[in-house]
Coordinates of C-alpha atoms and ligand atoms in Angstrom, one line a residue:
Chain M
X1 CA 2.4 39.8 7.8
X2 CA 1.8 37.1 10.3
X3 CA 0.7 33.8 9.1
X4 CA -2.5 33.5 11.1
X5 CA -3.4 36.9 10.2
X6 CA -3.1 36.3 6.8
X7 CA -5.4 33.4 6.4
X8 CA -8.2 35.2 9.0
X9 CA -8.4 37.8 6.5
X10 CA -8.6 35.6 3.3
X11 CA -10.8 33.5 5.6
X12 CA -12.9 36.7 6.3
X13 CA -13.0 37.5 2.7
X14 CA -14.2 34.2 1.5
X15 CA -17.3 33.7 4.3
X16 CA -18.5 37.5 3.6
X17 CA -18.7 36.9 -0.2
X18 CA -20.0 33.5 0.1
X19 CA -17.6 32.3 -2.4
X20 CA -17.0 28.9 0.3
X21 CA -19.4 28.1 2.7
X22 CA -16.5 26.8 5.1
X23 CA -13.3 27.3 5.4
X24 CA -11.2 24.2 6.7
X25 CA -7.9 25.8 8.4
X26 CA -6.6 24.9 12.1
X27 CA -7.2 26.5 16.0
X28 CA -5.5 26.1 19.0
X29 CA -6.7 22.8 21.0
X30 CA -8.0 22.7 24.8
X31 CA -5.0 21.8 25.6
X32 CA -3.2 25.0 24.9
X33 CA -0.7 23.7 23.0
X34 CA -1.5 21.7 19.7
X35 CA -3.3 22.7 16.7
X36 CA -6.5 21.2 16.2
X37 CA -8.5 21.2 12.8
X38 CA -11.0 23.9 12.7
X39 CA -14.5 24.3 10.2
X40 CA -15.1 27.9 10.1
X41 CA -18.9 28.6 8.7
X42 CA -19.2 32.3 10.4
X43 CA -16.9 35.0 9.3
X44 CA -17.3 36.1 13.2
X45 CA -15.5 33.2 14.1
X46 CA -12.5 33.6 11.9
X47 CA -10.2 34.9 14.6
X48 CA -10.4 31.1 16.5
X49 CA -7.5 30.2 12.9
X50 CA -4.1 30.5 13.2
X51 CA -0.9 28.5 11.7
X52 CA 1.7 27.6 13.5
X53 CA 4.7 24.3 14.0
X54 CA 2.1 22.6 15.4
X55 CA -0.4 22.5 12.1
X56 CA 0.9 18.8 11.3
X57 CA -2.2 17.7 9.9
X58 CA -3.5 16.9 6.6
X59 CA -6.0 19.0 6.2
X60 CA -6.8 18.1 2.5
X61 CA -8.3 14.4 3.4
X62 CA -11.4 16.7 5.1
X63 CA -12.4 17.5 1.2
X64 CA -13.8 14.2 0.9
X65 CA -15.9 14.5 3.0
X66 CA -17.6 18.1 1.8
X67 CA -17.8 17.3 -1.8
X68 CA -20.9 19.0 -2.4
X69 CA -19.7 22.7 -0.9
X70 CA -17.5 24.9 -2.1
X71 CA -14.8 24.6 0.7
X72 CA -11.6 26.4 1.4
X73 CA -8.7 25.0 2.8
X74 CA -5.2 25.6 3.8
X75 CA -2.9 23.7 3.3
X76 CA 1.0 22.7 3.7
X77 CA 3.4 22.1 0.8
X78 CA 3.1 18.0 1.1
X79 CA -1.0 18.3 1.9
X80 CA -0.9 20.7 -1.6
X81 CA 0.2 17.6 -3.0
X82 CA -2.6 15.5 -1.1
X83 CA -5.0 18.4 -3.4
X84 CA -3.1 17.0 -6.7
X85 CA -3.9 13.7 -5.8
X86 CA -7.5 14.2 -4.9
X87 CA -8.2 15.9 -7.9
X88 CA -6.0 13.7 -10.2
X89 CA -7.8 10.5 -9.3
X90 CA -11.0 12.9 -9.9
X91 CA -12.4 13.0 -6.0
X92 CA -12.7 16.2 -5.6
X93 CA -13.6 18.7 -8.1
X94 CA -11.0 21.7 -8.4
X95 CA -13.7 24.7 -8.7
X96 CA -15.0 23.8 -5.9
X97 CA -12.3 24.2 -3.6
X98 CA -10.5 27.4 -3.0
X99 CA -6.5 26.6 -1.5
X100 CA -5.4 28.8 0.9
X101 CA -1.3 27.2 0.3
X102 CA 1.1 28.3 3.4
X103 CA 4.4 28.5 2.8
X104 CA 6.0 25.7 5.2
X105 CA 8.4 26.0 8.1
X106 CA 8.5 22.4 9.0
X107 CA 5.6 21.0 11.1
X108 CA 6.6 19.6 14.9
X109 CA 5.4 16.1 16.2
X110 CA 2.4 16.2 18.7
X111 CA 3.9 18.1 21.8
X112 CA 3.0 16.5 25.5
X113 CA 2.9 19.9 28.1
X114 CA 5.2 22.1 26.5
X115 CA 6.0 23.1 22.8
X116 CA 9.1 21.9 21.6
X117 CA 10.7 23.2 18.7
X118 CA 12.3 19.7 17.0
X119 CA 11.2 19.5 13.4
X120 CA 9.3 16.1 12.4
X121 CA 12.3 14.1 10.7
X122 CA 10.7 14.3 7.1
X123 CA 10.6 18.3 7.6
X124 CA 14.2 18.1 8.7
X125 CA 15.0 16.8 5.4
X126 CA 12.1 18.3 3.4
X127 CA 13.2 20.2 0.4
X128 CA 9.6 21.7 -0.9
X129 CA 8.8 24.9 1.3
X130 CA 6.3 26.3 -1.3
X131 CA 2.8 24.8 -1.8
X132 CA 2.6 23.4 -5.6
X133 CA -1.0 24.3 -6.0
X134 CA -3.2 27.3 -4.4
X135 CA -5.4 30.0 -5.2
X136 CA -3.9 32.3 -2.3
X137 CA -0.7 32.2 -1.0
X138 CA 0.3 32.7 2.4
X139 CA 4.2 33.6 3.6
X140 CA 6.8 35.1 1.0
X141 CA 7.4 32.2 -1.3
X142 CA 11.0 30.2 -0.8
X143 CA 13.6 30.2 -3.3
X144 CA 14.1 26.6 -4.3
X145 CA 15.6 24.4 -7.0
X146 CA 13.9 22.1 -9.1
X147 CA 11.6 19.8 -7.0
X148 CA 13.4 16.9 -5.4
X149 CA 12.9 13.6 -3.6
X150 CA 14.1 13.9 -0.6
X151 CA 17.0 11.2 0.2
X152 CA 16.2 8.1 1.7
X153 CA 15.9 8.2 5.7
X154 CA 18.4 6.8 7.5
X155 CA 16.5 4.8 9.4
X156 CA 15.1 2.8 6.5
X157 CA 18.5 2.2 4.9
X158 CA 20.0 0.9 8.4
X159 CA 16.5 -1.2 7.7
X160 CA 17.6 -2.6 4.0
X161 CA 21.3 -3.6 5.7
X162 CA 19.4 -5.7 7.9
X163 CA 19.7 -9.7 7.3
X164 CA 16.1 -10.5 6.4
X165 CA 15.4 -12.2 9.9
X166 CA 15.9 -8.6 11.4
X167 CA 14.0 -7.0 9.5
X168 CA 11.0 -9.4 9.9
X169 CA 11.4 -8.8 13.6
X170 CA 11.7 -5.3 13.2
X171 CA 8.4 -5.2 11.3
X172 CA 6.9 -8.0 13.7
X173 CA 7.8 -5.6 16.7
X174 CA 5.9 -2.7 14.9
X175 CA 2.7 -4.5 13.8
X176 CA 2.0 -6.4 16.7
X177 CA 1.5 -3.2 18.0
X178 CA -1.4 -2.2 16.2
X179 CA -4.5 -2.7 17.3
X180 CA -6.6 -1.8 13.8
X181 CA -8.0 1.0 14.8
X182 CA -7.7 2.2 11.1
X183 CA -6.7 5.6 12.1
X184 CA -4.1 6.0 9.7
X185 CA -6.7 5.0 6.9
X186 CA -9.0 7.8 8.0
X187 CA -6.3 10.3 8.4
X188 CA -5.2 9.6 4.8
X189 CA -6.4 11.7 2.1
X190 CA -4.6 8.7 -0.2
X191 CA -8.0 5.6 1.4
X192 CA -10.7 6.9 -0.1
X193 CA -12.2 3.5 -0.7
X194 CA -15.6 3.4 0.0
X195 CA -15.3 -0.3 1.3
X196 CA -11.6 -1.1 2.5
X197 CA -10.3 -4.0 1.5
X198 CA -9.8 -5.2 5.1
X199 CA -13.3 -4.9 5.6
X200 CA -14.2 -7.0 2.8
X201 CA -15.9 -10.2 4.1
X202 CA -16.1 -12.0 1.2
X203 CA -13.6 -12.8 0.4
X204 CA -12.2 -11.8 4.0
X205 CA -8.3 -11.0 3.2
X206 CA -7.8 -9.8 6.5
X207 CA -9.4 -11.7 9.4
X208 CA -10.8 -9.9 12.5
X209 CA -9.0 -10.9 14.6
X210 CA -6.1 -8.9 15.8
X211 CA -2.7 -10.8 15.5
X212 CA 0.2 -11.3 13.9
X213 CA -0.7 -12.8 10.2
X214 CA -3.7 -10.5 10.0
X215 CA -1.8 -7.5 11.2
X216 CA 1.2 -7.9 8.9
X217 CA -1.7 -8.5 5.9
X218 CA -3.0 -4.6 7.0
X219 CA -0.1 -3.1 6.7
X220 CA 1.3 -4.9 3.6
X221 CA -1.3 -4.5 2.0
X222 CA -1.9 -0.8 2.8
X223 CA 1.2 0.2 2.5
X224 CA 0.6 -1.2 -1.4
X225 CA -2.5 0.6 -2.4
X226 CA -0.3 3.8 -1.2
X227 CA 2.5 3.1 -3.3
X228 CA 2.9 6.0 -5.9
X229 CA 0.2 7.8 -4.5
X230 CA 1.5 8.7 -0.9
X231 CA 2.7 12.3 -0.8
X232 CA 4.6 11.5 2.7
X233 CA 2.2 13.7 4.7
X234 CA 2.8 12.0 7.9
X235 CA -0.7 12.4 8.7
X236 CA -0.8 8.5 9.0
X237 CA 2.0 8.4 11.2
X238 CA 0.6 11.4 13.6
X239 CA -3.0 9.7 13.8
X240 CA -1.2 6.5 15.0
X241 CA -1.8 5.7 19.0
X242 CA 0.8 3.0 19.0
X243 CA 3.1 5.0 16.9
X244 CA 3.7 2.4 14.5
X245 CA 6.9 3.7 11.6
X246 CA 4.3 4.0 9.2
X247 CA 6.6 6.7 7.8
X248 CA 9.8 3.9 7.2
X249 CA 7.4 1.9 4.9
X250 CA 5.8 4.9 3.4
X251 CA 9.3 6.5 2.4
X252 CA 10.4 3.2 1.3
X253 CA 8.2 2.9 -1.3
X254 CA 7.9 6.8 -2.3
X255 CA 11.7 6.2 -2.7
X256 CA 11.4 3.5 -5.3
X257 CA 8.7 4.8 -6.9
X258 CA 10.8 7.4 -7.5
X259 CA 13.9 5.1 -8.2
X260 CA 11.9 3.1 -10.6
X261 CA 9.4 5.5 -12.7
X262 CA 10.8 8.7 -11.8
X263 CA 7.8 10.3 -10.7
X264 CA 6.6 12.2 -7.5
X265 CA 3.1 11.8 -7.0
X266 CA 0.8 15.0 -6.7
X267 CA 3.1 17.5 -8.1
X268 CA 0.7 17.9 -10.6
X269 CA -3.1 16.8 -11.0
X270 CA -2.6 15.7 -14.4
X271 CA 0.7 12.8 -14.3
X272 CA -0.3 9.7 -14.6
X273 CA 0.0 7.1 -12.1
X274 CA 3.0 5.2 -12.9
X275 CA 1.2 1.6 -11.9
X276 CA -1.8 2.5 -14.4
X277 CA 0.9 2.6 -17.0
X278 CA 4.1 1.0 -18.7
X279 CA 7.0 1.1 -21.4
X280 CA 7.1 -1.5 -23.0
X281 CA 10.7 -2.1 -22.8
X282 CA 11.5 -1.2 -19.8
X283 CA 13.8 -3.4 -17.8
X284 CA 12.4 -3.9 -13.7
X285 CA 14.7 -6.7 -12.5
X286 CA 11.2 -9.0 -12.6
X287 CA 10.5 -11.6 -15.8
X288 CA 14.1 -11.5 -17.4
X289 CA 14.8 -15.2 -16.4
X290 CA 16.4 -17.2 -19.0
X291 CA 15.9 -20.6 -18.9
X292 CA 18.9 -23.1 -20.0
Chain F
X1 CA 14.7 -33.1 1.0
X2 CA 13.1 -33.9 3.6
X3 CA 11.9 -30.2 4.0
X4 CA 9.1 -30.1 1.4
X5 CA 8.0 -26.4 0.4
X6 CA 4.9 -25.4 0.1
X7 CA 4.3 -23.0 -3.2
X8 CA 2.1 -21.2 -4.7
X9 CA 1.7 -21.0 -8.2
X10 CA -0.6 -18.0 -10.3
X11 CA -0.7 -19.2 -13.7
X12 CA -2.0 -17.2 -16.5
X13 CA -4.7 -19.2 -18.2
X14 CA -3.6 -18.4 -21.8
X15 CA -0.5 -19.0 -21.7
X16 CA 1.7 -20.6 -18.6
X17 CA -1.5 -22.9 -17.4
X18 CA -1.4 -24.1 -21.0
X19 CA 2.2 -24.8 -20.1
X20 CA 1.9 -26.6 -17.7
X21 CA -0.8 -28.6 -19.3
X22 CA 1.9 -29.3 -22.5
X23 CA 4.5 -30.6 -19.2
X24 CA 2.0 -32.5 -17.9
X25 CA 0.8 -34.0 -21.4
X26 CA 4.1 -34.5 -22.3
X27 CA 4.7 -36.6 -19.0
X28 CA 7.7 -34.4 -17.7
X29 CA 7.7 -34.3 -14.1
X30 CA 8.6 -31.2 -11.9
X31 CA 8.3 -31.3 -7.7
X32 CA 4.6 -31.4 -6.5
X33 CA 5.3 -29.0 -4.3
X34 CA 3.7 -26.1 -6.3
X35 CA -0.1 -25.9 -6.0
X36 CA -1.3 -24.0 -9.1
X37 CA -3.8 -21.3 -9.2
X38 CA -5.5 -20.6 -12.7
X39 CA -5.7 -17.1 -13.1
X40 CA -7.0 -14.9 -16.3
X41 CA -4.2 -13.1 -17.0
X42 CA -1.2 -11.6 -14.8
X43 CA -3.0 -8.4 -14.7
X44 CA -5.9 -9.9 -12.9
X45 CA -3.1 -10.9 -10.5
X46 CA -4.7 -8.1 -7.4
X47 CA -0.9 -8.2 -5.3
X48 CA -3.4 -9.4 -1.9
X49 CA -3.6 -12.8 -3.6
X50 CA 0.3 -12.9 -3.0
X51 CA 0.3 -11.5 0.2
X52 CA -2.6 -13.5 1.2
X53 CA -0.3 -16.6 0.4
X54 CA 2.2 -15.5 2.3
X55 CA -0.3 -15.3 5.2
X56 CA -1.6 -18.4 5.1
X57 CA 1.6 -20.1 5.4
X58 CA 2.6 -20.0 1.7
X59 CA 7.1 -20.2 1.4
X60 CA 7.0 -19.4 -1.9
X61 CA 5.6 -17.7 -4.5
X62 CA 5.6 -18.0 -8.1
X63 CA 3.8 -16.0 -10.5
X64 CA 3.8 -16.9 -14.5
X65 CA 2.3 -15.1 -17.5
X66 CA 2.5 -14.8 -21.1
X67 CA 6.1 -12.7 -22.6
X68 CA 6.0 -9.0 -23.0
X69 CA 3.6 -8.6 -26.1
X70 CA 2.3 -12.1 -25.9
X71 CA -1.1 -11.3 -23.4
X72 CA -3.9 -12.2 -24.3
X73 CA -5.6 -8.8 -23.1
X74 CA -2.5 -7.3 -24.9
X75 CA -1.2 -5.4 -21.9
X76 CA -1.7 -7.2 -18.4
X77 CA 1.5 -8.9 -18.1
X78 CA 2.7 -5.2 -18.7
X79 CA 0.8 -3.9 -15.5
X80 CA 2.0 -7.1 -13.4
X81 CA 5.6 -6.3 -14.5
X82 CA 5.6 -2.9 -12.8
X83 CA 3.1 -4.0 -10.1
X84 CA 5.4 -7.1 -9.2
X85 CA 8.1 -4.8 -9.3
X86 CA 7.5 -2.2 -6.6
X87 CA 5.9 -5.7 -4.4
X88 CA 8.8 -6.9 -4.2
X89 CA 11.0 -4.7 -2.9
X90 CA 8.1 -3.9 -0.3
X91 CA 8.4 -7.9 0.7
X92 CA 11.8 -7.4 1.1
X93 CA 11.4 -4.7 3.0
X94 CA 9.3 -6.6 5.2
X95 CA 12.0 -9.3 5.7
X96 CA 10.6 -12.0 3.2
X97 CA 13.7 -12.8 0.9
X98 CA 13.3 -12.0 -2.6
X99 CA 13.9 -15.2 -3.9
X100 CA 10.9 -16.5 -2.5
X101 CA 8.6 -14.3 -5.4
X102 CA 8.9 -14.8 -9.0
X103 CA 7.2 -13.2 -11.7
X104 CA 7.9 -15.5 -15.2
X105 CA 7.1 -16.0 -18.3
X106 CA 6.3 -18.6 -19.5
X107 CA 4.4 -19.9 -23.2
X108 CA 1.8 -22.3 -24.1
X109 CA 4.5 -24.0 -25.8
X110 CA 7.4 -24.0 -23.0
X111 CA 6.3 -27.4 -21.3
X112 CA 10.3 -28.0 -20.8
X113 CA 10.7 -24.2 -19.4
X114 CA 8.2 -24.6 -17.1
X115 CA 9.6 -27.4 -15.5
X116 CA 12.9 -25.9 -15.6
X117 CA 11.6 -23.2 -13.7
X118 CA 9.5 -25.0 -11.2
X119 CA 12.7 -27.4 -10.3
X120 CA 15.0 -24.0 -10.3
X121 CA 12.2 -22.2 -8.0
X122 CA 11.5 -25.6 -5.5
X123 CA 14.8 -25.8 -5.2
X124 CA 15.5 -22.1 -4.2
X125 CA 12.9 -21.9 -1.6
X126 CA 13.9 -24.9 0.0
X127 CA 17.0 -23.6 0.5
X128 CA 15.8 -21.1 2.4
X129 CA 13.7 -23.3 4.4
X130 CA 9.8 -22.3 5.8
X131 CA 8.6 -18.5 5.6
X132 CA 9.1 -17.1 8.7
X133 CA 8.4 -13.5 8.4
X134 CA 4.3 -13.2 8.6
X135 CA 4.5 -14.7 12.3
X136 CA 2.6 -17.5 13.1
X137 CA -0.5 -19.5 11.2
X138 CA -3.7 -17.3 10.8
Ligands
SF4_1 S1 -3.4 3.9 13.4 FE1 -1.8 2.6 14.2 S2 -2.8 1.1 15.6 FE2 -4.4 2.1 14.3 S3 -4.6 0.7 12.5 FE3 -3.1 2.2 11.9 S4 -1.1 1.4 12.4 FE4 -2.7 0.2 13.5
SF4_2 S1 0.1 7.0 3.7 FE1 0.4 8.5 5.3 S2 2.0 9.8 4.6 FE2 1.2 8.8 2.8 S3 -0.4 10.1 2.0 FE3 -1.4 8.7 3.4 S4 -1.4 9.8 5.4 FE4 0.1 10.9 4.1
SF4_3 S1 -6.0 0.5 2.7 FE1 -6.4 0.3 0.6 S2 -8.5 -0.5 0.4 FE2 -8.3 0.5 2.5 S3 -9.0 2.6 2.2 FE3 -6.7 2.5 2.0 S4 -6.4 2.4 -0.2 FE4 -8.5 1.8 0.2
FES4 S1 -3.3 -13.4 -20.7 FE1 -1.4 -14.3 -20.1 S2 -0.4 -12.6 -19.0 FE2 -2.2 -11.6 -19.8

């Protein structure tokens, strides 16, 4: 069955019964083109959902903001993950959301006039076609292997055989690009925070003003609170107007997380976050200098 | 030297501030360049307060705590470990050169190691002369 019928009729189901009072899935936007997120209340108004390459967003991050309902959602393999997370780090609760998972064909970038058919790089190399968590699935589920990391990007190892300098002009090049619109944060179901730390006056980390220091203390600093908790979504990077490479300091980290403490975060809602934790022993390449 | 770094130094205040205090009782000198920051314990150590350093023109960056099973909250020098860590290759990432950040330890007791250290560290930063990467002074 198609897709988009598939989650109209679970959709249907799910108003009729009032077991969710909305269902959180995506329609095509005025433009004709690219998916939009759609809130379904009415089972009359199911038909508007469909899923197609263009569903790139992250639907998942909406959750927080209907805690109270009992909400379904669909969602992709990588925003299943985003579910883990939520729940994990006990922001949403689990009974009250009903996952419509889709199996995943690769999402698209956001497509100016006509629909192209180029995969988004991290679905290019994207090993993890079935959602790890859903009540309903939609799509004959993909044979896979055991979950894996998907390899560093090219991009960001070309970025580690940099010389330093380059690098920082690299970065410098990206950030002074953003104007702090904080659209990544809201698109992120990884910020929760009900007060950001750049919008913390006292102290005031990050100043209002919009250059380079204060830029390159946003993005370090988010970037960090992400670290071991960013299921690689791309929903920051797709929310960006600048297109800052959110993604290349995203993956970085994901990748070293992985490197470091083995662990993928939100394959399950239970694993513990590997920076709330430690092994005593454990050997990290910081501390270990001996003094003469 | 006529290029004089300017560091910053987190000191846990159980065990490497008490260091420091035993150098400084002791009357063994290390380079002034190193401002020092008491701190509770490395745990308490948020990683903004390193990037926020950096940011305000900081070159280096030194971080000090009690060993592995020495904390005086039993586990935060644990926590920093892995937090320090992952910071540091995200610095680097960012094109700040990894020997600008160290996480030590260092005991109440080791007056002479953390001199040793701070000459070692001074020495290494200036080498690589001022920070560049953040981009101008905020
Ligand atoms: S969405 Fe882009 S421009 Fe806006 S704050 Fe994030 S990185 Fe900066
Ligand atoms: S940081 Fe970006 S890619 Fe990672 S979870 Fe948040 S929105 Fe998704
Ligand atoms: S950037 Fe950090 S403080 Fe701000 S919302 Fe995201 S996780 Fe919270
Ligand atoms: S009290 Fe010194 S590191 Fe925790």
């Amino acid at each position: 069955m198609d897709l988009s019928q598939a989650i109209r009729d679970k959709a249907r189901e799910l108003l009729e019964t009032g077991a969710v009072k909305c269902v959180i899935g995506y329609e095509t936007g005025t433009d004709g083109i690219n998916a939009r997120p759609a809130f379904i209340y009415e089972a009359a108004e199911v038909d508007r959902l469909i899923f197609d390459e263009t569903c790139g967003h992250n639907l998942a991050t909406y959750l927080l903001h209907h805690r109270a309902e009992n909400i379904a959602v669909v969602v992709k393999p990588c925003d299943s993950r985003a579910i883990n997370l939520l729940h994990g780090e006990h922001q949403i609760e689990r009974d009250k959301v009903y996952i419509i998972g889709v199996v995943c064909p690769g999402v698209v970038g956001r497509q100016w006039g006509v629909k192209g058919r180029q995969l988004l790089p991290a679905c290019q190399a994207c090993t993890d076609r079935n959602p790890v968590v859903y009540d309903y699935l939609v799509g004959e589920p993909v044979a896979e292997g055991a979950p894996a990391p998907a390899p560093p990007l090219p991009e960001v190892e070309d970025l580690e055989r940099m010389p330093p300098e380059e690098r920082c002009q690299f970065w410098r090049r990206e950030f002074e690009r953003c104007i702090r619109c904080y659209a990544c944060r809201q698109a992120c179901p990884g910020c929760q925070c009900t007060e950001c730390f750049v919008e913390r006056l006292e102290p005031e980390w990050v100043g209002i003003r919009i250059d380079a220091p204060q830029n390159w203390m946003w993005h370090t600093i988010r970037a960090f609170h992400l670290a071991g908790r960013c299921i690689e979504c791309q929903a920051c990077r797709r929310a960006c107007p600048v297109d800052i490479r959110l993604d290349l300091l995203n993956h970085k980290l994901a990748w070293e997380v992985a490197q470091l403490f083995n662990f993928r975060p939100g394959m399950t809602a239970e694993a513990l976050f590997p920076l709330a934790t430690f092994v005593r022993d454990e050997k990290l390449g910081v501390g270990e200098w001996a003094s003469s | 030297m006529s290029y004089q770094p300017r560091i910053i130094g987190f000191l846990c205040n159980w065990c490497s501030y008490a260091g420091a205090d035993m150098a400084g009782t002791s009357r063994m000198s290390y380079p002034p360049n190193i401002r020092i920051i008491r701190v509770p314990c490395t745990g308490r150590l948020d990683p903004l307060f390193v990037a926020k350093a950096f940011q305000e023109g900081a070159d280096g960056v030194l971080v000090a705590g009690c060993h592995p099973g020495d904390c005086h909250y039993a586990e935060g020098n644990y926590h920093a470990r892995r937090r320090y860590a992952l910071l540091h290759l995200l610095l680097e990432f960012l094109g700040i050169e990894p020997e600008r950040i160290r996480l030590e330890w260092v005991s109440a007791s080791e007056g002479k190691r953390f001199t040793q250290l701070v000459t070692d560290f001074t020495e290494q930063v200036a080498r690589l002369g001022p920070c560049q990467a953040v981009g101008g002074q905020s």
